[in-house]
XYZ file of C-alpha atoms in Angstrom:
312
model
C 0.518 10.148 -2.167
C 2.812 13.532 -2.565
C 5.912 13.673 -3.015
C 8.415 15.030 -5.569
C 8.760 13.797 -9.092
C 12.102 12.417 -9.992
C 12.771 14.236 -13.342
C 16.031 12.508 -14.178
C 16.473 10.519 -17.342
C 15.807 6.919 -17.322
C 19.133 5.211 -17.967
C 20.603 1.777 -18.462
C 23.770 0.126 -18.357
C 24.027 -2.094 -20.704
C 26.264 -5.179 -19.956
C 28.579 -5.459 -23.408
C 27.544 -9.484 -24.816
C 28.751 -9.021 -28.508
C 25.271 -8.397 -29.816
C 23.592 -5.725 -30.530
C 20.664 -6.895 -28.238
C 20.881 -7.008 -24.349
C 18.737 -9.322 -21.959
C 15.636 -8.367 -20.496
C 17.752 -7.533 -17.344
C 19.935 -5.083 -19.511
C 16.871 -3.401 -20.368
C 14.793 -3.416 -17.785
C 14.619 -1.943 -13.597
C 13.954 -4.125 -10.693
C 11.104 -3.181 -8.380
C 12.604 -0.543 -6.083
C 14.963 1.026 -9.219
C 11.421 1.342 -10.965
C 9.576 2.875 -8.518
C 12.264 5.747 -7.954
C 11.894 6.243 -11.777
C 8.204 6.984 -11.065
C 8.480 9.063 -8.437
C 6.794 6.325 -6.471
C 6.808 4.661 -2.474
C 7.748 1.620 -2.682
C 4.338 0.680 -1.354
C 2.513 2.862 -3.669
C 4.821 1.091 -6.383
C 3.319 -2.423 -5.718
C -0.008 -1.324 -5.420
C 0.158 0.139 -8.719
C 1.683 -3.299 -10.106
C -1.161 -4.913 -8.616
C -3.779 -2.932 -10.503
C -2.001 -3.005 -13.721
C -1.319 0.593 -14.374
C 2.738 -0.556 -14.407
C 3.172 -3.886 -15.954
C 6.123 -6.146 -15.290
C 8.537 -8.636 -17.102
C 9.766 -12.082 -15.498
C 13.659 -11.971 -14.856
C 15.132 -13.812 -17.528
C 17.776 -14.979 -14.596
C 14.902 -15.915 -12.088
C 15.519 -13.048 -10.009
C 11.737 -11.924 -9.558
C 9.487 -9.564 -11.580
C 10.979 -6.566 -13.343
C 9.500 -3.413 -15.315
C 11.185 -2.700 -18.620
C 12.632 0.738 -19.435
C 9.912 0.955 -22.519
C 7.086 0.425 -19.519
C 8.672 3.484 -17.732
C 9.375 5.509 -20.534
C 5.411 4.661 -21.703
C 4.183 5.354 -18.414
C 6.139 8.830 -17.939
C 4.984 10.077 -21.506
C 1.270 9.905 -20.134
C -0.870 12.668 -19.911
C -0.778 14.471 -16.312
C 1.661 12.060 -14.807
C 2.979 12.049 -12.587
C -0.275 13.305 -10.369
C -2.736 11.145 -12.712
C -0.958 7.802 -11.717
C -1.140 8.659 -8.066
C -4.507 9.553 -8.235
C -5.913 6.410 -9.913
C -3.788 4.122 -7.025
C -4.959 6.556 -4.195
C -6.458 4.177 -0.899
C -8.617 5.433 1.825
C -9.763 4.271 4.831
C -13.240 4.309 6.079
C -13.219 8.051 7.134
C -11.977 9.133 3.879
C -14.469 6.561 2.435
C -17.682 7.609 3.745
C -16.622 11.670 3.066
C -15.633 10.615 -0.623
C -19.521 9.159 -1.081
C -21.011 11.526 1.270
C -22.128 8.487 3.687
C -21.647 7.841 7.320
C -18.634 5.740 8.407
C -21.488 3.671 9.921
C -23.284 3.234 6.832
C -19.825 2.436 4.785
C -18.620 -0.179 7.056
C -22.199 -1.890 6.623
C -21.355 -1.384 2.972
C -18.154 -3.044 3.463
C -19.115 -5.858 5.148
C -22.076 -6.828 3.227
C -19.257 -7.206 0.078
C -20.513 -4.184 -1.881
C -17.321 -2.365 -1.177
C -14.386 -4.265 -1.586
C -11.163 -3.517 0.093
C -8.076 -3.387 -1.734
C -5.780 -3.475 0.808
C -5.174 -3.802 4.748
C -2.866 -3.208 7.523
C -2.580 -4.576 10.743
C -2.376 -1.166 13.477
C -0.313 -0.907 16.781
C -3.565 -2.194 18.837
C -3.729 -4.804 16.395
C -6.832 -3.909 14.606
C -7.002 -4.441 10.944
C -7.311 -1.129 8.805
C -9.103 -1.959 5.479
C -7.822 0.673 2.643
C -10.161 0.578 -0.541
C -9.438 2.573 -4.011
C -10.907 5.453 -4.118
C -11.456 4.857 -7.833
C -13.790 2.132 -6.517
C -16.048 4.051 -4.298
C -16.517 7.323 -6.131
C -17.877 5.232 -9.484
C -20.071 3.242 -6.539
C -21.440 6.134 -5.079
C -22.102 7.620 -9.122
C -24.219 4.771 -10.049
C -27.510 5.533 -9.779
C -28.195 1.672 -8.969
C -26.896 2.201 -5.492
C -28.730 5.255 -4.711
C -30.637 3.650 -1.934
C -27.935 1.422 -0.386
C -26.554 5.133 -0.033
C -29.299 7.066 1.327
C -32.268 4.342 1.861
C -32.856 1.940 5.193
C -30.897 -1.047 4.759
C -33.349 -4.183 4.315
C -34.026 -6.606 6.906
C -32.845 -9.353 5.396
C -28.908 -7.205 5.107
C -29.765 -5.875 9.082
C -29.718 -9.660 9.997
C -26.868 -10.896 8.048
C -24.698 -7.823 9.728
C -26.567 -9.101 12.876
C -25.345 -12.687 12.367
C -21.846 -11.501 12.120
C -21.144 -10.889 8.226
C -18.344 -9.359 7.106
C -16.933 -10.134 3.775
C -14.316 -8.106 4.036
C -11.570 -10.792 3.779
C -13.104 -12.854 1.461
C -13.225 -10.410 -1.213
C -9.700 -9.412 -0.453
C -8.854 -13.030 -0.786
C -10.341 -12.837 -4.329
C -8.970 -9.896 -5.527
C -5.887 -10.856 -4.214
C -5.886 -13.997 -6.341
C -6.757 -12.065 -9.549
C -3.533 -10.182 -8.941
C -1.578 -13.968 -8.308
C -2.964 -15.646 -11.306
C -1.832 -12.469 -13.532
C 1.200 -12.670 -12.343
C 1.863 -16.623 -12.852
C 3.744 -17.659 -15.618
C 3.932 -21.094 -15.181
C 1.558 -23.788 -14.267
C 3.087 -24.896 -11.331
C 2.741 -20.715 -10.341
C -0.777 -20.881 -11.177
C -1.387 -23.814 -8.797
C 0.451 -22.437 -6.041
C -1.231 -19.030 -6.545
C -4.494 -21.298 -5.303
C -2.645 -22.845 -2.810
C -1.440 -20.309 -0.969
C -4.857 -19.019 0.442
C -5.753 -22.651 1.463
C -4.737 -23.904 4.650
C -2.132 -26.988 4.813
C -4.235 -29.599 5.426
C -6.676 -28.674 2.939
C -3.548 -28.737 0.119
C -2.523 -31.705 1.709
C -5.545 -33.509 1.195
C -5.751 -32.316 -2.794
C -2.206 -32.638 -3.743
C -1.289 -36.055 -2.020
C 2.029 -36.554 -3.548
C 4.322 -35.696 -1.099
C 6.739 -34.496 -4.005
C 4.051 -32.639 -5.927
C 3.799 -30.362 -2.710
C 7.077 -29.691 -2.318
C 7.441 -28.441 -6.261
C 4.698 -26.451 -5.382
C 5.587 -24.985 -2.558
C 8.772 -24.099 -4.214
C 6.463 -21.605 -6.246
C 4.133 -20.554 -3.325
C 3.923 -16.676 -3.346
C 5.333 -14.470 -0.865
C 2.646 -13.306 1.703
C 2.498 -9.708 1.843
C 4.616 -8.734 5.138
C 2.457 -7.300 8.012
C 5.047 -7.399 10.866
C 7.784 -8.854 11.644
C 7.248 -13.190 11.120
C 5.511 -14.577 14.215
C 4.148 -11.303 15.495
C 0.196 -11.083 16.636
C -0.406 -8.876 13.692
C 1.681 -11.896 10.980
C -0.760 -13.755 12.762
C -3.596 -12.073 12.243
C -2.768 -11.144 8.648
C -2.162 -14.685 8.122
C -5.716 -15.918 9.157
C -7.188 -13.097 6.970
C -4.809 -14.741 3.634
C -6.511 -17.983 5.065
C -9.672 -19.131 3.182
C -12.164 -20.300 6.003
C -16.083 -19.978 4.450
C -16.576 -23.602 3.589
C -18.129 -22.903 0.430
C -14.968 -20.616 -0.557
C -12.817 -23.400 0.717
C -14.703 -26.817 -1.525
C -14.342 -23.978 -4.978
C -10.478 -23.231 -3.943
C -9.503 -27.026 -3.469
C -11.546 -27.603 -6.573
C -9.645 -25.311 -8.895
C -5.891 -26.188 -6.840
C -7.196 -30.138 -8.427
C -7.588 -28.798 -11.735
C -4.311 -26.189 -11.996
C -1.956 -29.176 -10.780
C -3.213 -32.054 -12.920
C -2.782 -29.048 -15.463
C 0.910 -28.766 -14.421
C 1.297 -32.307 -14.536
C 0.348 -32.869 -17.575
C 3.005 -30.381 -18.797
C 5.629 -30.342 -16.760
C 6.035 -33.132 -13.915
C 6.967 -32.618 -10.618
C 10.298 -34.020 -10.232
C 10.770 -36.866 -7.910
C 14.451 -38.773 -6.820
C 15.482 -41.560 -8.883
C 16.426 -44.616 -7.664
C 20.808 -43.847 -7.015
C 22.835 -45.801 -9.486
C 25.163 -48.518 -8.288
C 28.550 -46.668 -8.652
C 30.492 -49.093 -11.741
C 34.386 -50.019 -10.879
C 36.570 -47.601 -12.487
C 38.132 -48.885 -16.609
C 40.590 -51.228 -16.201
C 39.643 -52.935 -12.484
C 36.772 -55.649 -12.089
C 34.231 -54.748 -9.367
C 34.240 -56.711 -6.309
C 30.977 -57.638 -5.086
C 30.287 -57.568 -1.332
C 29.142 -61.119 -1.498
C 31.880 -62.488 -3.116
C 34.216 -60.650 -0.152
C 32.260 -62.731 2.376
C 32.967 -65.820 0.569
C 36.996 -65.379 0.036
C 37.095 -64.454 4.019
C 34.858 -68.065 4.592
C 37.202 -70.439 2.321
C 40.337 -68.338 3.929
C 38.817 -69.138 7.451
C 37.934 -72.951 6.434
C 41.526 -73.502 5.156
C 42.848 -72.675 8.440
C 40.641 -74.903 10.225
C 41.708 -77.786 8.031
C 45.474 -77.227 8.533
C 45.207 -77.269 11.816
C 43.729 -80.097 12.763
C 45.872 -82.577 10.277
């Protein structure tokens, strides 16, 4: 998370309207200007939008989230920035983990996957393992609880030792939920709200609860953008795509429960469009319209005129 801070002043310019008031655009950064205002990585940029330490504004011209200058002028003014805001968006890995609450890696992935530590982010590595990164925020009030004083130092029960046994790991379901949180903050709209759900369902499952063929493709329209783990199609898209993919059955029936609820919510505000039936096209002012039947039946009494002429 080092890295120099930008000192420059934050400055707009202002498209002249008129009016003494601009657009949000005129006053506000997109996502990468922003993050160069902070002194932030791109990366470290997101993750910071994601936890609500930077808040952002919709584009008033649908061009995607923005951050207004007042947000980065707010955010600068803090006390200790910029090292303060880096330090409450700082991720570790499990080696960093288990030094930061004096455990054992070994103890910290059981931790982990039992769902008492819960990631905040991943990666996919070049051997295609997943790398969970969790806020170290998280673990160091964890580890300062007194609650969890034996989960830290204490055997771990039998009943945990056969659910790790077993194969638990709910690792990616509590990213999955977190990473909803951050979705259904973000959503605007209903139809956002609805695809926010969606989008960690598999497609038959949305299939099944949105059956309007029409109503899925509005809401796909407002589906969110994965986060990118490789280039699209790659073993480690794959793989990051399963893990975005609810698959507990229990996780799946509440999911598909709320997606009902958020579109009938949508619908009841704001239909999905659907086509209309196409309008006959009227014969322009001044000229009668000349029906296709009525064509047919000057070509017949043309045809049965000849007949008749020739055979008198």
């Amino acid at each position: 998370m080092s890295g120099n801070t930008i000192t420059h002043d934050v400055t707009v310019t202002a498209e002249q309207t008129g009016t003494t008031r601009g657009t949000a655009r005129d006053t506000s950064f997109a996502p990468s200007r922003a993050a160069r205002e902070l002194g932030l990585r791109r990366r470290d940029f997101d993750l910071a939008v994601r936890l609500g330490r930077i808040r952002t504004v919709p584009d008033d011209k649908g061009g995607g989230r923005r951050v207004a200058r007042d947000e980065i002028e707010r955010i600068r003014a803090g006390a200790g920035f910029p090292e303060a805001l880096r330090d409450s968006i700082r991720v570790v890995g499990t080696t960093e983990g288990a030094a930061l609450m004096a455990v054992t890696t070994a103890r910290f992935t059981r931790l982990a996957r039992l769902g008492l530590l819960v990631p905040m982010t991943f990666y996919v590595n070049r051997y295609r393992a997943v790398v969970w990164l969790y806020l170290a925020d998280d673990l160091r009030q964890f580890a300062a609880d007194e609650r969890n004083a034996a989960l830290l130092k204490g055997r771990t029960s039998e009943g945990l030792r056969d659910q790790l046994t077993e194969g638990l790991d709910l690792r990616p379901r509590n990213w999955r939920g977190r990473h909803l949180g951050f979705l259904l903050s973000q959503a605007d709209d209903p139809w956002s709200r609805a695809a926010a759900m969606a989008s960690l369902l598999g497609p038959v499952d949305v299939s099944e609860v949105v059956r309007d063929p029409y109503e899925r493709s509005h809401l796909h329209r407002f589906r969110p953008a994965p986060p990118t783990h490789g280039t699209p199609g790659s073993p480690a898209a794959h793989l990051a795509e399963e893990i975005m993919t609810a698959t507990d059955p229990d996780e799946i029936d509440w999911l598909r429960t709320d997606l009902a609820g958020a579109v009938e919510a949508a619908r009841r505000q704001r239909p999905a469009p659907s086509p209309a039936l196409r309008p006959v096209p009227s014969a322009p002012p001044g000229r009668k319209s000349t029906p296709h039947g009525a064509q047919e039946t000057g070509r017949l009494r043309g045809l049965l005129g000849r007949i008749r002429r020739k055979d008198s």
